[in-house]
XYZ file of C-alpha atoms in Angstrom:
585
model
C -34.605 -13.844 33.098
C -31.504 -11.916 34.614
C -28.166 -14.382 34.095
C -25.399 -13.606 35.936
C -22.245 -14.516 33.811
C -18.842 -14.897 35.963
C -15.746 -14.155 33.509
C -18.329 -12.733 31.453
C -15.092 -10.239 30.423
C -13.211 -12.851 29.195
C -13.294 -14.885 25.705
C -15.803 -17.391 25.933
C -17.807 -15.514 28.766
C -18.318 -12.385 26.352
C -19.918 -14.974 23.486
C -21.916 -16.106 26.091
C -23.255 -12.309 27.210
C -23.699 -11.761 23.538
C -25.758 -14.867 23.101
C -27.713 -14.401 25.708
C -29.360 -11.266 24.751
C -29.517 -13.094 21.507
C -32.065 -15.081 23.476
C -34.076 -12.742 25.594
C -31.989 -13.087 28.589
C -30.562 -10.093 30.520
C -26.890 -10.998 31.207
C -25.037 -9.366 34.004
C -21.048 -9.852 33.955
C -19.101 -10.210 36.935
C -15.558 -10.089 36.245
C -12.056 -8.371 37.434
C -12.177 -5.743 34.426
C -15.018 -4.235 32.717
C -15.611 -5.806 28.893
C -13.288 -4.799 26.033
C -15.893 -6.070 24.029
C -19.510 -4.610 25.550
C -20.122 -0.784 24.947
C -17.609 0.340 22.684
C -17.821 1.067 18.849
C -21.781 0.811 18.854
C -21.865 -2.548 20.935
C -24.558 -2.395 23.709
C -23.142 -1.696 27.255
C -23.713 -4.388 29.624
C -24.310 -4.594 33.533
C -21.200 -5.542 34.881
C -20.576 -5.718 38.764
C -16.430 -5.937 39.097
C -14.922 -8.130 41.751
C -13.074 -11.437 42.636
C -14.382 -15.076 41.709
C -13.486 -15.787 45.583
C -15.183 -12.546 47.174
C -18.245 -14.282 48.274
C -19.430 -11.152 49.617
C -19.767 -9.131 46.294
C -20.620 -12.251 44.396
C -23.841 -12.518 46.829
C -24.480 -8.672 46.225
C -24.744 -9.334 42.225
C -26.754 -12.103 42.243
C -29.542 -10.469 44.370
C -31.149 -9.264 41.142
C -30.662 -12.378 39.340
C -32.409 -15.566 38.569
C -29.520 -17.631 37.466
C -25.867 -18.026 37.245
C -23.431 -19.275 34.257
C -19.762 -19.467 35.803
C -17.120 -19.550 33.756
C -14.621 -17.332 34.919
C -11.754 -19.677 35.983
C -7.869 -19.985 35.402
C -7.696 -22.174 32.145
C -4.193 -21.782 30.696
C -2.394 -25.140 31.322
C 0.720 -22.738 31.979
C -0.630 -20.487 34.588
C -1.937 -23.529 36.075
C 1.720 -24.805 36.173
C 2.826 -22.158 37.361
C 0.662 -21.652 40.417
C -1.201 -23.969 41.503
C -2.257 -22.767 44.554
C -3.688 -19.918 42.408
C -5.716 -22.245 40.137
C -7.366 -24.405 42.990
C -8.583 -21.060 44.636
C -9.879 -19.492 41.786
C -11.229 -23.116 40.395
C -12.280 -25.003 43.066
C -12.994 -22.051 45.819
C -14.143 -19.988 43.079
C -16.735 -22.105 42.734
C -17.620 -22.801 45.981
C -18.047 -19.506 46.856
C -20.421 -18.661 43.422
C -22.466 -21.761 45.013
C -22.579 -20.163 48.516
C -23.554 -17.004 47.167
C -26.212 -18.198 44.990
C -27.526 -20.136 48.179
C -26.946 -16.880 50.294
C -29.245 -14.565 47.393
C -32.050 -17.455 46.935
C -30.826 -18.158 43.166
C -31.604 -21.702 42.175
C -29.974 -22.312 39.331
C -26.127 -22.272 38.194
C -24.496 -23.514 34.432
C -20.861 -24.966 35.526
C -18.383 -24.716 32.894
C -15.924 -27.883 33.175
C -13.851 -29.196 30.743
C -13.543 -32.562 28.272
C -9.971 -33.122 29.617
C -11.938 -34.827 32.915
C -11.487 -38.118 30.307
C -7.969 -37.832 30.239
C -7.156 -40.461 32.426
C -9.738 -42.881 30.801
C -8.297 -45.930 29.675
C -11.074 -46.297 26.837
C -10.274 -43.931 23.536
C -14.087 -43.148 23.547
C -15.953 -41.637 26.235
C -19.178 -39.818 27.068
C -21.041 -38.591 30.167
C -21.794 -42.029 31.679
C -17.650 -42.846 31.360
C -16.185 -43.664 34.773
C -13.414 -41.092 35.952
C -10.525 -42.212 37.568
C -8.476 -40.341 40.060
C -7.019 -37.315 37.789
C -3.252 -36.588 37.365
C -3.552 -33.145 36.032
C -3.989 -30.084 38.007
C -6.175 -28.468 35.875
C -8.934 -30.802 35.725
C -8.512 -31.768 39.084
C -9.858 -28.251 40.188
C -12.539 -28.467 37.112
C -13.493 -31.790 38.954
C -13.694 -30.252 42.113
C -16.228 -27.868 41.228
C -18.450 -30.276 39.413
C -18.814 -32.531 42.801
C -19.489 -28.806 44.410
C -21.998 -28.366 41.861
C -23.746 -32.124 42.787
C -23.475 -31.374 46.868
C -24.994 -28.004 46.479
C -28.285 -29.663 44.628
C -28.424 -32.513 47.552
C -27.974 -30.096 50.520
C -29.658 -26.462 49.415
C -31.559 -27.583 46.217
C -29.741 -25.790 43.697
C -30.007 -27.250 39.977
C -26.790 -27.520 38.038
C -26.103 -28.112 34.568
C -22.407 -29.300 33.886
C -21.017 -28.501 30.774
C -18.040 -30.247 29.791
C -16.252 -28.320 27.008
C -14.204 -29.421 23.932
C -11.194 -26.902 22.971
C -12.826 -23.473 22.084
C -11.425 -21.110 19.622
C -12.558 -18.432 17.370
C -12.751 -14.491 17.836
C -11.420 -13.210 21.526
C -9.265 -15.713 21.997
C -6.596 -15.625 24.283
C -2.827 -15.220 21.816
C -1.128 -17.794 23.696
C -4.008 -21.019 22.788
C -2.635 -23.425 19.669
C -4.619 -21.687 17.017
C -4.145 -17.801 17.400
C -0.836 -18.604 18.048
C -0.141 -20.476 14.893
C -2.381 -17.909 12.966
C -0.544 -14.926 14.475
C 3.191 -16.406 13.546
C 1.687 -17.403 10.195
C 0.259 -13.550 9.626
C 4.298 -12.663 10.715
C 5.776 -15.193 8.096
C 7.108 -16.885 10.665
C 7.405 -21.082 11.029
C 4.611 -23.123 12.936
C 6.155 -25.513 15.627
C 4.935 -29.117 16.389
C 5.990 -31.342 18.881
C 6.643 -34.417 18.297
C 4.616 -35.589 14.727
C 2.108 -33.275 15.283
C -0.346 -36.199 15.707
C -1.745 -35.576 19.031
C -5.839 -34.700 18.302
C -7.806 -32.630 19.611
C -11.473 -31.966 20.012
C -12.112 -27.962 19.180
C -15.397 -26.060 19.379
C -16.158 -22.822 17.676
C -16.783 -20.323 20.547
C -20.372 -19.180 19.101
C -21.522 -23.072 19.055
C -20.051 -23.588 22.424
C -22.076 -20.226 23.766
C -25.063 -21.176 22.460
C -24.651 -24.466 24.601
C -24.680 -22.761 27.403
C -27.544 -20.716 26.333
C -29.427 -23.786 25.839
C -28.037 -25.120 29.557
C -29.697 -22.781 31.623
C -33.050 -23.938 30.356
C -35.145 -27.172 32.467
C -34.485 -29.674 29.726
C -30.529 -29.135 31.350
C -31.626 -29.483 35.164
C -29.303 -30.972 37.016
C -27.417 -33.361 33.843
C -23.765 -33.362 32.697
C -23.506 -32.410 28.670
C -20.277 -32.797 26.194
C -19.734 -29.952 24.259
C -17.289 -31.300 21.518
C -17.581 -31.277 17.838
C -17.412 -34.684 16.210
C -14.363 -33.786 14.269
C -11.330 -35.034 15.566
C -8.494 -32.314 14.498
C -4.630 -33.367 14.517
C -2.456 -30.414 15.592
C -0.701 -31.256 12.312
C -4.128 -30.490 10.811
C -4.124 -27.179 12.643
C -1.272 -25.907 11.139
C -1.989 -27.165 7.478
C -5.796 -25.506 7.962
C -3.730 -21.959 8.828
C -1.299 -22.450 6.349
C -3.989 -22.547 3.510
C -5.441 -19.851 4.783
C -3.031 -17.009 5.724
C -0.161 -18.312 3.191
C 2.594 -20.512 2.624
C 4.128 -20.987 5.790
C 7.071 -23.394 6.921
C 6.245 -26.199 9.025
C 9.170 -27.648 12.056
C 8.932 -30.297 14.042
C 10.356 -30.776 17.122
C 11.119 -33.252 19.674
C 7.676 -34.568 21.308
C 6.805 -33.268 24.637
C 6.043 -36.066 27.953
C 3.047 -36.747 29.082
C 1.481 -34.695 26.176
C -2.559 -35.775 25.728
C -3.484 -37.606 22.706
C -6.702 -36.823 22.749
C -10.198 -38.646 23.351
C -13.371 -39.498 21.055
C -15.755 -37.686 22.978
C -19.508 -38.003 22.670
C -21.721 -35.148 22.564
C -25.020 -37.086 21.486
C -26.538 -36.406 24.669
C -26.565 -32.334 24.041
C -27.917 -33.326 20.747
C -30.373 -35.683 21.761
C -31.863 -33.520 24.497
C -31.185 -29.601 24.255
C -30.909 -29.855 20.222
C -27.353 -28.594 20.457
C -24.224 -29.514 18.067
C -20.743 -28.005 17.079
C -22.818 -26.617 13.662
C -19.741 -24.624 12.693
C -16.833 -26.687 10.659
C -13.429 -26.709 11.989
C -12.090 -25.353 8.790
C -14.949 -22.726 8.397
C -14.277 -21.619 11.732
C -10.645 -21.239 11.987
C -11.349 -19.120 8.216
C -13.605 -16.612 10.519
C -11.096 -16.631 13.043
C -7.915 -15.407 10.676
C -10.521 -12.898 8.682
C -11.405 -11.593 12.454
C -7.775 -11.666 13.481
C -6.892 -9.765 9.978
C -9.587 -6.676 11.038
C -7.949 -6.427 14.244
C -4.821 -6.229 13.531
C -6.369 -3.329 10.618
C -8.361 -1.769 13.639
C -5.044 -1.565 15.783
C -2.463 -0.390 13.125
C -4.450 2.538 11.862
C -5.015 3.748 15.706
C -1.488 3.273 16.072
C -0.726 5.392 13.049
C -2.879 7.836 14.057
C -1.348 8.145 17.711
C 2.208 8.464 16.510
C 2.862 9.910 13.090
C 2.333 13.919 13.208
C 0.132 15.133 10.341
C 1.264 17.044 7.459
C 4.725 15.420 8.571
C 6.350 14.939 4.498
C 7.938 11.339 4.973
C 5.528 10.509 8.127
C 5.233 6.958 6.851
C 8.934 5.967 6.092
C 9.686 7.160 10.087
C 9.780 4.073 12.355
C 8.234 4.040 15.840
C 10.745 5.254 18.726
C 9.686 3.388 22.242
C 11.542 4.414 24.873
C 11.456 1.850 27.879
C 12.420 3.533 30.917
C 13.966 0.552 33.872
C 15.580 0.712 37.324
C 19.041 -1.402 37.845
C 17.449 -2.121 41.415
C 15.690 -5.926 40.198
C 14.227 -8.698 38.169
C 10.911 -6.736 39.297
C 11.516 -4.048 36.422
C 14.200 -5.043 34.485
C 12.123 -8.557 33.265
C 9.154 -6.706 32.435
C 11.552 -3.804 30.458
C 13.213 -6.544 28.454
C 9.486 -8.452 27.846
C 7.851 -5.418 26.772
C 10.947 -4.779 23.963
C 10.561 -7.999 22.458
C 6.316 -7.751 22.450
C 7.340 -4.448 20.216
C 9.595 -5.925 17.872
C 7.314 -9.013 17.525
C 4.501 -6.459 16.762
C 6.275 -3.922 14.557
C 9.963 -5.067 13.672
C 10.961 -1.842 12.802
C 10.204 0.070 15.645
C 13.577 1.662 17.080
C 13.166 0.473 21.203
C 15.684 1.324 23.981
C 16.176 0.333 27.328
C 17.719 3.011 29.581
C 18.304 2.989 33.370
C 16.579 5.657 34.224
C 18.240 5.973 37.932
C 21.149 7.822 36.545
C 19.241 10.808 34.946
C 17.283 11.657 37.819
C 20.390 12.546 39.577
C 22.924 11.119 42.041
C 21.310 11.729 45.482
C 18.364 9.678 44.334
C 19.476 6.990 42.351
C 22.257 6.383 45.650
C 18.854 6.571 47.926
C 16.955 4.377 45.291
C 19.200 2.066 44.589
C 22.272 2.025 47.507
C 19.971 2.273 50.174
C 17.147 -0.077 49.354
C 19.912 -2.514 48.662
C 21.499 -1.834 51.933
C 18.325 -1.924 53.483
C 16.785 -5.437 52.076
C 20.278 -7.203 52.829
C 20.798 -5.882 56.379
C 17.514 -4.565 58.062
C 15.260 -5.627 55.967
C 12.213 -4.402 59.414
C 13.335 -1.265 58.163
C 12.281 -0.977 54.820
C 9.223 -2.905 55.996
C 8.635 0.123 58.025
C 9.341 2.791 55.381
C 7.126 1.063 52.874
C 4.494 1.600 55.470
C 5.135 4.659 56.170
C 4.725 5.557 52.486
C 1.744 4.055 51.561
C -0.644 4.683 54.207
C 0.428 8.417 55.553
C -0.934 10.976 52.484
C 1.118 13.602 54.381
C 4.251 11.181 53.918
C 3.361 10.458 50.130
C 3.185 13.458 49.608
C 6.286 14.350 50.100
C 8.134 11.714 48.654
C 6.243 12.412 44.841
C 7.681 15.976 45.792
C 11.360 15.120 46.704
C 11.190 13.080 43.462
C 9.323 15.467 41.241
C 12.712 18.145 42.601
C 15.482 15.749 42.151
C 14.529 13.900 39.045
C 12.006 15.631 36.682
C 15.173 17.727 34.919
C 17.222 15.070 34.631
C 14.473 12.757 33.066
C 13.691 15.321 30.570
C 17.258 15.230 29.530
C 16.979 11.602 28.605
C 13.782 11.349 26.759
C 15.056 14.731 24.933
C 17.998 12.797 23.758
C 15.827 10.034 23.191
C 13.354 11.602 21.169
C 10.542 9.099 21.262
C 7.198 8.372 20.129
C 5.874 6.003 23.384
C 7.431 6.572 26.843
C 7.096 3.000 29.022
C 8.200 2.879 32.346
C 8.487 -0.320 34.481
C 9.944 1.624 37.654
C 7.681 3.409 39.752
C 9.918 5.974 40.404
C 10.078 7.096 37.265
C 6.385 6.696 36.544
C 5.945 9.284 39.297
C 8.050 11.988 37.759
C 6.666 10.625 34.426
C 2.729 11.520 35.174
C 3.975 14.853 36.984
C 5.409 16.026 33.452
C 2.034 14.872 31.655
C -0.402 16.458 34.486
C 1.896 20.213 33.895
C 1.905 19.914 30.260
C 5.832 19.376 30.424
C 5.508 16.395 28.377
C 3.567 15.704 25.277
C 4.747 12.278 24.290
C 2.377 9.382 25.203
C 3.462 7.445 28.994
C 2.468 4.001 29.841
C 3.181 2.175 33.090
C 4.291 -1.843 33.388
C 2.990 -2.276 36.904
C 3.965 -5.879 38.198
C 3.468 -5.587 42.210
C 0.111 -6.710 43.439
C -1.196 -4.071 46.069
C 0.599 -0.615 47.137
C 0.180 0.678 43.770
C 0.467 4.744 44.693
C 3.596 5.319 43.339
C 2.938 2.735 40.318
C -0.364 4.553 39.105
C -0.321 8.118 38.677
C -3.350 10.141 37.106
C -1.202 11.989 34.807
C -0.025 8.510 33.088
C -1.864 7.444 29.727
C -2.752 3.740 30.846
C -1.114 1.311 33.370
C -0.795 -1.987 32.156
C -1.161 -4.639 35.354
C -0.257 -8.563 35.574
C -2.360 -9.235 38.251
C -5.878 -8.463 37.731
C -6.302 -7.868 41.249
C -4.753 -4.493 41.084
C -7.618 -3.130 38.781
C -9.306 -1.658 41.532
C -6.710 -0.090 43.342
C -4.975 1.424 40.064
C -8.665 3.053 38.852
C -9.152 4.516 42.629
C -5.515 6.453 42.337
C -5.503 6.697 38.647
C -8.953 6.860 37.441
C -11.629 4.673 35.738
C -10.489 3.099 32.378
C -7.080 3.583 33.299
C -6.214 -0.178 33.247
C -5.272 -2.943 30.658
C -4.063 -6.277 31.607
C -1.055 -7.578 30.235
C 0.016 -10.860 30.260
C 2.736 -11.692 32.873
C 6.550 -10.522 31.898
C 8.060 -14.302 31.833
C 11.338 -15.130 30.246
C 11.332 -17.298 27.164
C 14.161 -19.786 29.163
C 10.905 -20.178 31.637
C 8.536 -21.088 28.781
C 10.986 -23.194 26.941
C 10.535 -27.147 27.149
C 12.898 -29.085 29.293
C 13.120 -31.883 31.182
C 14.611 -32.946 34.457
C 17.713 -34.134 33.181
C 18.093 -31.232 31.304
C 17.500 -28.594 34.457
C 19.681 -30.889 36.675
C 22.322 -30.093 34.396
C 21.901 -26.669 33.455
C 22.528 -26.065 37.191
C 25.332 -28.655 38.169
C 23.277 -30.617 39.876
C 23.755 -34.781 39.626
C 21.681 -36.765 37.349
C 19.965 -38.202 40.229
C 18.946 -37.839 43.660
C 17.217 -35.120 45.765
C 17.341 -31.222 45.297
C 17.065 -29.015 48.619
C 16.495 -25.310 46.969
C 17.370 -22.346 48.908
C 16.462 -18.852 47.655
C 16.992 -15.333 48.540
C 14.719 -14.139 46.151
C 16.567 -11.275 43.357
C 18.292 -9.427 46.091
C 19.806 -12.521 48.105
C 18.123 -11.657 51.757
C 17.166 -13.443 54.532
C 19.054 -15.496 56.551
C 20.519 -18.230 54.125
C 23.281 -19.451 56.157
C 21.232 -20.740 58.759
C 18.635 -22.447 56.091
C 21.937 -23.776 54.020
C 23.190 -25.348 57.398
C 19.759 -26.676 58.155
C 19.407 -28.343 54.687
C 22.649 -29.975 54.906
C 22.111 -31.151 58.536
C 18.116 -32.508 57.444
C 18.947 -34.208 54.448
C 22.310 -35.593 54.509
C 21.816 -37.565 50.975
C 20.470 -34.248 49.340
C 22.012 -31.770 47.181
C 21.446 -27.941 48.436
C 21.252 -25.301 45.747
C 21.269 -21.947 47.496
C 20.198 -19.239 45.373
C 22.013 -16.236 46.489
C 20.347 -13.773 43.504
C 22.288 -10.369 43.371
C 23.780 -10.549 46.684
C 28.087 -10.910 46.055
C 28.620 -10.655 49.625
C 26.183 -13.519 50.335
C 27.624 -15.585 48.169
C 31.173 -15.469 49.682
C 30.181 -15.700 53.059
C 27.985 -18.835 52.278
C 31.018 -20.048 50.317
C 33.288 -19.694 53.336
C 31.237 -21.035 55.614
C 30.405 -24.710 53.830
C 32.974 -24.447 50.480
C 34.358 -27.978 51.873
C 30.786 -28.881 51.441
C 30.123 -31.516 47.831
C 26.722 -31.509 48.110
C 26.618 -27.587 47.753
C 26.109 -26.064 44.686
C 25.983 -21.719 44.375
């Protein structure tokens, strides 16, 4: 039987792949990247068909061979979530719809849902199972998770395709994601650093080892499942106090803070899983403890694996005090915008929290590559965003679908900037070359394609499409925060070129804080409503006319208008309404 695994990349989605084959099924992955974990140091390759959850098109093309589907490729991080939910619901909810259509479009009869045990959130009872009532959700995430199980149930009624819904505890375990509770307290614990807990650390949780929760869904796709919701939760009920105690035994002794308790945090629910027990002969088999002990002896072999390639790639051999030298990284930025100076300063600090005492610098890299460009570079994209912003519009256009055009622009900066460049990573003398400005990444793969440069280059690429001067063939690996972008990259750069990296977001994002706290952080009073205005990093667009607007629309309202970079904007907006209370710049 040929499965079709969506996310089958990702960390619970590669468990599954493995534990299929365990079984005699032939899993096929769909996912944005190929497997990190399939086909590499004697690990079977798998199928894998790449493309978007929401590209109904290809999804329909990879399940033509197939007899089932088990989709679990979906936005889970409570963060991202946060952070875009627009994102979520498409990938979660139309995600879904369109694996559904697909499957109904290829003749496959049979899909495993992944949804979630945070559906009981909202329950007023402390114990639930399958049968529990589910009120009207006030979280994002499981409203898309929701979503897709009710798409699930109106796909069997209409076109006859069975479902099994499987609603999973908290995984964790090898693969994990760094930023979930558990690697997160294991990694900090491995660095001798304190574990954090909000609040009393009391909140519980229900966790799963990933292997028992994989061989759930193993067991779904079979008829005993057809068409019946399952729990997927182990019966012990972990405190996050627990959590860090378990890791603390484990790795060493470790410091444990407290901190005020976040709103709104879950407590956590008794969930049943008798059902899966009762009927597919399935249960969380693997203790919490023995689980999270595989989990820090995986973690430990990784981090082995990684700092003896690492040594290899940067120490010379036969070099006499090779080991006492510490890494040099030099990050090469553009003073131009957030765009590449965030990811410059986010990459640094992933460096030191990896290897302390690695020797990083941030340079502007506009300067070396001469005067003429970094004026045309900087100057004139400045001029052009605040002023005639059509223009640049044009230009960009211009550049990224003429070859002839391209062309010459990688050759006006290969003339004006590759001697200067060399300059500064001469002085520099490093061991890793990053840049986060594509400007510099072109001259930067130029010098490794002519054997100018023998030092290791890596690109930050944070733009989403009209990647040809962000990718270069010459470059060692591009590192992308929108998976999207795989495709693109490996057409200009190559297959295997790509790595994602998680997105370049400032700790002051990720930090908790409330209301009252952002209200006065920015001026704003304690009460009332917020009209926000923004012109983006370089403060373009016409924000007098919105700022007017705002006032005019809402005359109880406070207007924050962000004017970014832009000095000039700010005075002229200040002019114009600096009688104005309600303003705030």
């Amino acid at each position: 039987m040929r499965v079709l695994v969506t996310g089958g990349s990702g960390f619970i989605g590669s468990h599954v792949v493995d534990k299929l084959r365990e079984r005699g099924y032939e899993p096929v992955i769909y996912d944005l990247r190929p497997s990190p974990w399939h086909g590499v140091n004697g690990s079977p390759a798998i199928d894998t068909v790449l493309g978007s959850i929401t590209d109904r098109e290809a999804l329909e093309r990879a399940l033509h061979s197939c007899d089932a589907v088990a989709h679990l490729a979906a936005v889970a991080d409570v963060n991202d979530v946060h952070a875009s939910p627009e994102d979520a619901e498409r990938v979660n909810a139309r995600g879904t719809v369109a694996v559904l259509e697909a499957a109904r479009r290829a003749g496959v009869k049979r899909i495993v849902y992944a949804s979630t045990i945070w559906v009981y959130s909202d329950c007023e009872d402390d114990a639930v199972d399958e049968d529990t009532l589910l009120p009207a959700p006030s979280h994002l995430y499981t409203s898309t998770k929701l979503a897709g199980e009710l798409y699930c149930k109106a796909y069997q009624e209409l076109y006859g395709i069975d479902y099994t819904i499987l609603r999973f505890g908290i995984p964790y375990g090898p693969r994990a994601r760094e930023a979930a509770v558990i690697p997160a307290f294991v990694g900090k614990a491995l660095r001798g650093e304190p574990l954090t807990l909000a609040g009393d650390g009391s909140q519980s949780r229900r966790f799963v080892y990933v292997e028992d929760l994989a061989d759930g869904v193993a067991r779904g796709i079979g008829d005993a499942a057809m068409n019946r919701i399952y729990n997927l939760a182990s019966d012990e009920n972990v405190t996050i106090r627990q959590i860090a105690e378990t890791v603390r035994d484990l790795v060493g002794d470790v410091e444990i803070q407290y901190t005020p308790a976040r709103p709104g945090d879950f407590g956590g629910k008794i969930v049943c899983s008798q059902r899966a027990e009762r009927e597919l002969g399935w249960s969380a088999a693997t203790p919490f403890s023995e689980g999270v002990k595989r989990y820090v002896e995986w973690r430990r072999s990784q981090d082995a694996v990684a700092a003896a390639r690492e040594a290899e790639a940067v120490i010379p051999a036969g070099e006499p005090d090779a080991e006492a030298k510490p890494r040099k990284v030099l990050i090469i930025s553009a003073d131009i915008g957030e765009g590449h100076d965030l990811p410059a300063r986010a990459v640094a600090r992933e460096f030191h929290d990896e290897d302390p005492d690695a020797q990083v610098s941030i340079v502007n890299g506009l300067p070396a590559m001469g005067k003429i460009l970094s004026h045309v570079l900087r100057e004139s994209s400045a001029f052009m965003f605040r002023w005639i912003p059509w223009w640049f519009d044009f230009q960009y256009r211009l550049f990224m679908e003429l070859g002839p055009t391209r062309w010459m622009a990688r050759r006006l900066l290969w003339i004006f900037g590759h001697r200067g460049l060399m300059r500064l990573i001469r002085a520099h003398d490093p061991d890793q070359i990053v840049s986060t400005y594509p400007g510099v990444t072109a001259v930067l793969g130029d010098l490794r394609r002519r054997g100018r440069l023998d030092v290791p280059c890596y690109s930050s690429i944070t733009d989403l499409a009209g990647l040809y001067f962000w990718a270069h063939p010459g470059i060692d690996l591009h590192f992308i925060t929108h998976p999207e972008s795989t495709e693109e990259v490996e057409r200009i750069a190559g297959p295997g070129s790509v790595r994602w990296a998680k997105p370049p977001t400032s700790p002051a994002f990720l930090a908790a804080r409330s209301r009252a706290d952002a209200r006065r952080a920015l001026s704003l009073p304690p009460v009332g409503r917020v009209i926000a205005i923004s012109g983006g990093g370089w403060g373009v667009g016409d924000l007098l006319g919105a700022t007017e607007v705002a006032l005019a629309a809402q005359p109880d309202a406070t207007v924050l208008c962000l004017c970014g970079r832009n000095d000039d904007l700010r005075k002229r907006v200040a002019k114009r309404f600096g009688d104005e209370p309600r303003l705030r710049l």
